[in-house]
Amino acid sequence: MRDLVPLPLPPLVIYRSAVVLWCGKRTPSDGPPVADIAWVYSGDSGDSGEPLCAPALVGTQVLIDDIDMIDSQNYDVFHSACSRTLTAPPLVTHEGASLFLSAWWQSGPRMWWAGLLRIVDDPAISPRRPRVVGRRVPAAEVQRLDGQDYRPVPRLRASA
């Protein structure tokens, strides 16, 4: 049986001053290399201030020359590949924030935890050095979102 590991986030890059995920690289035969980038879209707020739709991962394709690398990220997966695609973990919400679900953890016969990842980009703490921060919370506190596929999320057990 293969070892189960939490789902990783694709590497972070800067596009138009926003921190986004670099999910793919393609080199078309008739043009320059392009990158598939993605970010979490929470929808515009209406008059009530509440989001109009559930958070979702959206993306686009841009020229690789239009993205800026971040020193702390590992881009080796795209180094020599002329075509490569990475998938971000599914989204959940916890305490009003949209986060990525990297794994379910079981620590006892009935206690489950959710392994969550979030992107931190706080210029006051670390200018131009966004990073991914992980934490575990009780699974019962996490809300799944319609339209997300949770089947690839590994279920890790403390005894494994």
PDB file of C-alpha atoms in Angstrom:
ATOM      1  CA  MET A   1       0.000   0.000   0.000  1.00  0.00           C
ATOM      2  CA  ARG A   2       1.340   3.443  -0.897  1.00  0.00           C
ATOM      3  CA  ASP A   3       2.088   5.973   1.790  1.00  0.00           C
ATOM      4  CA  LEU A   4      -0.585   8.628   2.091  1.00  0.00           C
ATOM      5  CA  VAL A   5       0.560  12.228   2.341  1.00  0.00           C
ATOM      6  CA  PRO A   6      -1.410  15.462   2.596  1.00  0.00           C
ATOM      7  CA  LEU A   7      -2.267  17.170  -0.680  1.00  0.00           C
ATOM      8  CA  PRO A   8       0.166  20.005  -1.430  1.00  0.00           C
ATOM      9  CA  LEU A   9      -0.631  23.396  -2.904  1.00  0.00           C
ATOM     10  CA  PRO A  10       0.906  24.266  -6.262  1.00  0.00           C
ATOM     11  CA  PRO A  11       3.701  26.854  -5.939  1.00  0.00           C
ATOM     12  CA  LEU A  12       2.836  30.508  -5.450  1.00  0.00           C
ATOM     13  CA  VAL A  13       3.711  33.253  -7.949  1.00  0.00           C
ATOM     14  CA  ILE A  14       2.916  36.943  -8.305  1.00  0.00           C
ATOM     15  CA  TYR A  15       0.682  38.047 -11.176  1.00  0.00           C
ATOM     16  CA  ARG A  16      -0.291  41.729 -11.433  1.00  0.00           C
ATOM     17  CA  SER A  17       0.674  42.228  -7.757  1.00  0.00           C
ATOM     18  CA  ALA A  18      -1.622  39.380  -6.610  1.00  0.00           C
ATOM     19  CA  VAL A  19      -0.440  36.111  -5.086  1.00  0.00           C
ATOM     20  CA  VAL A  20      -1.793  33.219  -7.177  1.00  0.00           C
ATOM     21  CA  LEU A  21      -1.189  29.483  -7.605  1.00  0.00           C
ATOM     22  CA  TRP A  22       0.927  28.313 -10.560  1.00  0.00           C
ATOM     23  CA  CYS A  23      -1.022  25.218 -11.625  1.00  0.00           C
ATOM     24  CA  GLY A  24       0.348  24.440 -15.062  1.00  0.00           C
ATOM     25  CA  LYS A  25       2.886  25.089 -17.764  1.00  0.00           C
ATOM     26  CA  ARG A  26       2.440  24.636 -21.496  1.00  0.00           C
ATOM     27  CA  THR A  27       4.691  25.385 -24.432  1.00  0.00           C
ATOM     28  CA  PRO A  28       2.525  25.697 -27.544  1.00  0.00           C
ATOM     29  CA  SER A  29       4.183  24.887 -30.851  1.00  0.00           C
ATOM     30  CA  ASP A  30       3.219  28.299 -32.238  1.00  0.00           C
ATOM     31  CA  GLY A  31       4.026  30.641 -29.364  1.00  0.00           C
ATOM     32  CA  PRO A  32       5.770  31.402 -26.094  1.00  0.00           C
ATOM     33  CA  PRO A  33       5.313  29.326 -22.909  1.00  0.00           C
ATOM     34  CA  VAL A  34       2.146  29.968 -20.907  1.00  0.00           C
ATOM     35  CA  ALA A  35       1.245  29.382 -17.276  1.00  0.00           C
ATOM     36  CA  ASP A  36      -2.082  28.253 -15.867  1.00  0.00           C
ATOM     37  CA  ILE A  37      -2.720  30.316 -12.734  1.00  0.00           C
ATOM     38  CA  ALA A  38      -5.557  30.098 -10.219  1.00  0.00           C
ATOM     39  CA  TRP A  39      -6.899  31.973  -7.204  1.00  0.00           C
ATOM     40  CA  VAL A  40      -9.827  31.755  -4.791  1.00  0.00           C
ATOM     41  CA  TYR A  41     -12.828  33.803  -5.883  1.00  0.00           C
ATOM     42  CA  SER A  42     -15.402  34.454  -3.182  1.00  0.00           C
ATOM     43  CA  GLY A  43     -17.900  36.401  -5.266  1.00  0.00           C
ATOM     44  CA  ASP A  44     -18.880  40.025  -5.081  1.00  0.00           C
ATOM     45  CA  SER A  45     -20.807  41.183  -2.044  1.00  0.00           C
ATOM     46  CA  GLY A  46     -24.324  42.499  -2.387  1.00  0.00           C
ATOM     47  CA  ASP A  47     -25.897  45.168  -0.228  1.00  0.00           C
ATOM     48  CA  SER A  48     -25.871  42.833   2.779  1.00  0.00           C
ATOM     49  CA  GLY A  49     -22.098  42.414   2.644  1.00  0.00           C
ATOM     50  CA  GLU A  50     -22.493  38.646   2.293  1.00  0.00           C
ATOM     51  CA  PRO A  51     -20.837  36.858  -0.657  1.00  0.00           C
ATOM     52  CA  LEU A  52     -23.245  36.112  -3.506  1.00  0.00           C
ATOM     53  CA  CYS A  53     -21.762  32.679  -4.235  1.00  0.00           C
ATOM     54  CA  ALA A  54     -19.653  30.005  -2.576  1.00  0.00           C
ATOM     55  CA  PRO A  55     -15.875  30.396  -2.838  1.00  0.00           C
ATOM     56  CA  ALA A  56     -14.366  28.643  -5.849  1.00  0.00           C
ATOM     57  CA  LEU A  57     -10.985  28.254  -7.471  1.00  0.00           C
ATOM     58  CA  VAL A  58     -10.904  30.155 -10.764  1.00  0.00           C
ATOM     59  CA  GLY A  59      -8.095  30.686 -13.186  1.00  0.00           C
ATOM     60  CA  THR A  60      -6.730  31.788 -16.480  1.00  0.00           C
ATOM     61  CA  GLN A  61      -3.762  31.287 -18.768  1.00  0.00           C
ATOM     62  CA  VAL A  62      -1.030  33.957 -18.950  1.00  0.00           C
ATOM     63  CA  LEU A  63       2.410  34.256 -20.502  1.00  0.00           C
ATOM     64  CA  ILE A  64       5.095  32.851 -18.227  1.00  0.00           C
ATOM     65  CA  ASP A  65       7.008  36.103 -18.671  1.00  0.00           C
ATOM     66  CA  ASP A  66       4.089  37.893 -16.939  1.00  0.00           C
ATOM     67  CA  ILE A  67       4.448  36.028 -13.636  1.00  0.00           C
ATOM     68  CA  ASP A  68       7.067  36.772 -10.991  1.00  0.00           C
ATOM     69  CA  MET A  69       8.714  34.025  -8.973  1.00  0.00           C
ATOM     70  CA  ILE A  70       8.847  34.123  -5.167  1.00  0.00           C
ATOM     71  CA  ASP A  71      12.169  33.262  -3.516  1.00  0.00           C
ATOM     72  CA  SER A  72      10.714  30.867  -0.942  1.00  0.00           C
ATOM     73  CA  GLN A  73       8.817  28.707  -3.478  1.00  0.00           C
ATOM     74  CA  ASN A  74      10.016  25.531  -5.196  1.00  0.00           C
ATOM     75  CA  TYR A  75       9.444  25.595  -8.966  1.00  0.00           C
ATOM     76  CA  ASP A  76      11.447  22.453  -9.803  1.00  0.00           C
ATOM     77  CA  VAL A  77       8.295  20.657 -10.962  1.00  0.00           C
ATOM     78  CA  PHE A  78       8.102  23.064 -13.921  1.00  0.00           C
ATOM     79  CA  HIS A  79      11.853  23.381 -14.591  1.00  0.00           C
ATOM     80  CA  SER A  80      12.323  21.095 -17.593  1.00  0.00           C
ATOM     81  CA  ALA A  81       8.736  20.078 -18.305  1.00  0.00           C
ATOM     82  CA  CYS A  82       7.246  21.545 -21.462  1.00  0.00           C
ATOM     83  CA  SER A  83       3.771  20.574 -20.255  1.00  0.00           C
ATOM     84  CA  ARG A  84       2.693  19.938 -16.675  1.00  0.00           C
ATOM     85  CA  THR A  85      -0.495  20.412 -14.641  1.00  0.00           C
ATOM     86  CA  LEU A  86      -0.905  20.501 -10.842  1.00  0.00           C
ATOM     87  CA  THR A  87      -4.199  20.369  -8.958  1.00  0.00           C
ATOM     88  CA  ALA A  88      -5.000  22.423  -5.883  1.00  0.00           C
ATOM     89  CA  PRO A  89      -6.740  20.697  -2.972  1.00  0.00           C
ATOM     90  CA  PRO A  90     -10.484  21.318  -2.655  1.00  0.00           C
ATOM     91  CA  LEU A  91     -11.794  24.347  -0.797  1.00  0.00           C
ATOM     92  CA  VAL A  92     -13.625  24.415   2.534  1.00  0.00           C
ATOM     93  CA  THR A  93     -14.605  27.190   4.892  1.00  0.00           C
ATOM     94  CA  HIS A  94     -13.549  27.503   8.518  1.00  0.00           C
ATOM     95  CA  GLU A  95     -14.354  30.478  10.741  1.00  0.00           C
ATOM     96  CA  GLY A  96     -15.511  32.435   7.682  1.00  0.00           C
ATOM     97  CA  ALA A  97     -12.313  31.936   5.685  1.00  0.00           C
ATOM     98  CA  SER A  98     -11.800  29.957   2.477  1.00  0.00           C
ATOM     99  CA  LEU A  99      -9.045  27.371   2.968  1.00  0.00           C
ATOM    100  CA  PHE A 100      -7.649  24.361   1.144  1.00  0.00           C
ATOM    101  CA  LEU A 101      -8.312  20.887   2.615  1.00  0.00           C
ATOM    102  CA  SER A 102      -5.085  18.862   2.447  1.00  0.00           C
ATOM    103  CA  ALA A 103      -6.074  15.789   4.518  1.00  0.00           C
ATOM    104  CA  TRP A 104      -8.425  14.268   7.048  1.00  0.00           C
ATOM    105  CA  TRP A 105      -6.596  13.021  10.180  1.00  0.00           C
ATOM    106  CA  GLN A 106      -7.970  10.443  12.592  1.00  0.00           C
ATOM    107  CA  SER A 107      -6.433  10.555  16.067  1.00  0.00           C
ATOM    108  CA  GLY A 108      -8.723   8.153  17.888  1.00  0.00           C
ATOM    109  CA  PRO A 109     -11.630   5.873  17.218  1.00  0.00           C
ATOM    110  CA  ARG A 110     -13.988   8.801  16.601  1.00  0.00           C
ATOM    111  CA  MET A 111     -11.891  11.998  16.537  1.00  0.00           C
ATOM    112  CA  TRP A 112     -11.240  13.441  13.085  1.00  0.00           C
ATOM    113  CA  TRP A 113      -9.235  16.530  12.234  1.00  0.00           C
ATOM    114  CA  ALA A 114      -9.027  18.542   9.030  1.00  0.00           C
ATOM    115  CA  GLY A 115      -5.609  19.535   7.690  1.00  0.00           C
ATOM    116  CA  LEU A 116      -6.072  23.039   6.280  1.00  0.00           C
ATOM    117  CA  LEU A 117      -3.771  25.223   4.178  1.00  0.00           C
ATOM    118  CA  ARG A 118      -4.004  28.962   3.721  1.00  0.00           C
ATOM    119  CA  ILE A 119      -1.935  31.483   1.830  1.00  0.00           C
ATOM    120  CA  VAL A 120      -0.539  34.251   4.009  1.00  0.00           C
ATOM    121  CA  ASP A 121       0.485  37.436   2.238  1.00  0.00           C
ATOM    122  CA  ASP A 122       0.953  40.095   4.891  1.00  0.00           C
ATOM    123  CA  PRO A 123       3.453  42.765   3.796  1.00  0.00           C
ATOM    124  CA  ALA A 124       3.743  43.998   7.404  1.00  0.00           C
ATOM    125  CA  ILE A 125       5.063  40.600   8.529  1.00  0.00           C
ATOM    126  CA  SER A 126       7.037  39.547   5.477  1.00  0.00           C
ATOM    127  CA  PRO A 127       7.096  41.917   2.489  1.00  0.00           C
ATOM    128  CA  ARG A 128       6.788  40.086  -0.849  1.00  0.00           C
ATOM    129  CA  ARG A 129       7.307  36.749   0.875  1.00  0.00           C
ATOM    130  CA  PRO A 130       3.903  35.057   0.828  1.00  0.00           C
ATOM    131  CA  ARG A 131       3.834  31.592   2.289  1.00  0.00           C
ATOM    132  CA  VAL A 132       1.542  28.637   2.897  1.00  0.00           C
ATOM    133  CA  VAL A 133       0.546  27.969   6.504  1.00  0.00           C
ATOM    134  CA  GLY A 134      -1.030  24.725   7.649  1.00  0.00           C
ATOM    135  CA  ARG A 135      -3.065  23.884  10.718  1.00  0.00           C
ATOM    136  CA  ARG A 136      -5.331  21.166  12.040  1.00  0.00           C
ATOM    137  CA  VAL A 137      -8.820  21.862  13.314  1.00  0.00           C
ATOM    138  CA  PRO A 138     -11.618  19.535  14.411  1.00  0.00           C
ATOM    139  CA  ALA A 139     -13.265  18.212  11.244  1.00  0.00           C
ATOM    140  CA  ALA A 140     -16.709  19.058  12.634  1.00  0.00           C
ATOM    141  CA  GLU A 141     -15.799  22.775  12.448  1.00  0.00           C
ATOM    142  CA  VAL A 142     -15.110  22.636   8.687  1.00  0.00           C
ATOM    143  CA  GLN A 143     -17.829  23.296   6.143  1.00  0.00           C
ATOM    144  CA  ARG A 144     -17.655  21.556   2.783  1.00  0.00           C
ATOM    145  CA  LEU A 145     -18.626  23.549  -0.288  1.00  0.00           C
ATOM    146  CA  ASP A 146     -20.949  22.502  -3.084  1.00  0.00           C
ATOM    147  CA  GLY A 147     -19.123  21.752  -6.308  1.00  0.00           C
ATOM    148  CA  GLN A 148     -15.847  20.697  -4.670  1.00  0.00           C
ATOM    149  CA  ASP A 149     -14.490  17.162  -5.174  1.00  0.00           C
ATOM    150  CA  TYR A 150     -13.249  15.793  -1.853  1.00  0.00           C
ATOM    151  CA  ARG A 151     -12.501  12.253  -3.110  1.00  0.00           C
ATOM    152  CA  PRO A 152      -8.731  12.867  -3.603  1.00  0.00           C
ATOM    153  CA  VAL A 153      -8.267  14.098  -0.013  1.00  0.00           C
ATOM    154  CA  PRO A 154      -6.334  11.395   1.867  1.00  0.00           C
ATOM    155  CA  ARG A 155      -7.632   9.969   5.129  1.00  0.00           C
ATOM    156  CA  LEU A 156      -4.641   9.591   7.428  1.00  0.00           C
ATOM    157  CA  ARG A 157      -4.781   7.593  10.632  1.00  0.00           C
ATOM    158  CA  ALA A 158      -2.567   8.173  13.654  1.00  0.00           C
ATOM    159  CA  SER A 159      -1.670   4.485  13.800  1.00  0.00           C
ATOM    160  CA  ALA A 160      -0.485   4.421  10.177  1.00  0.00           C
TER     161      ALA A 160
END
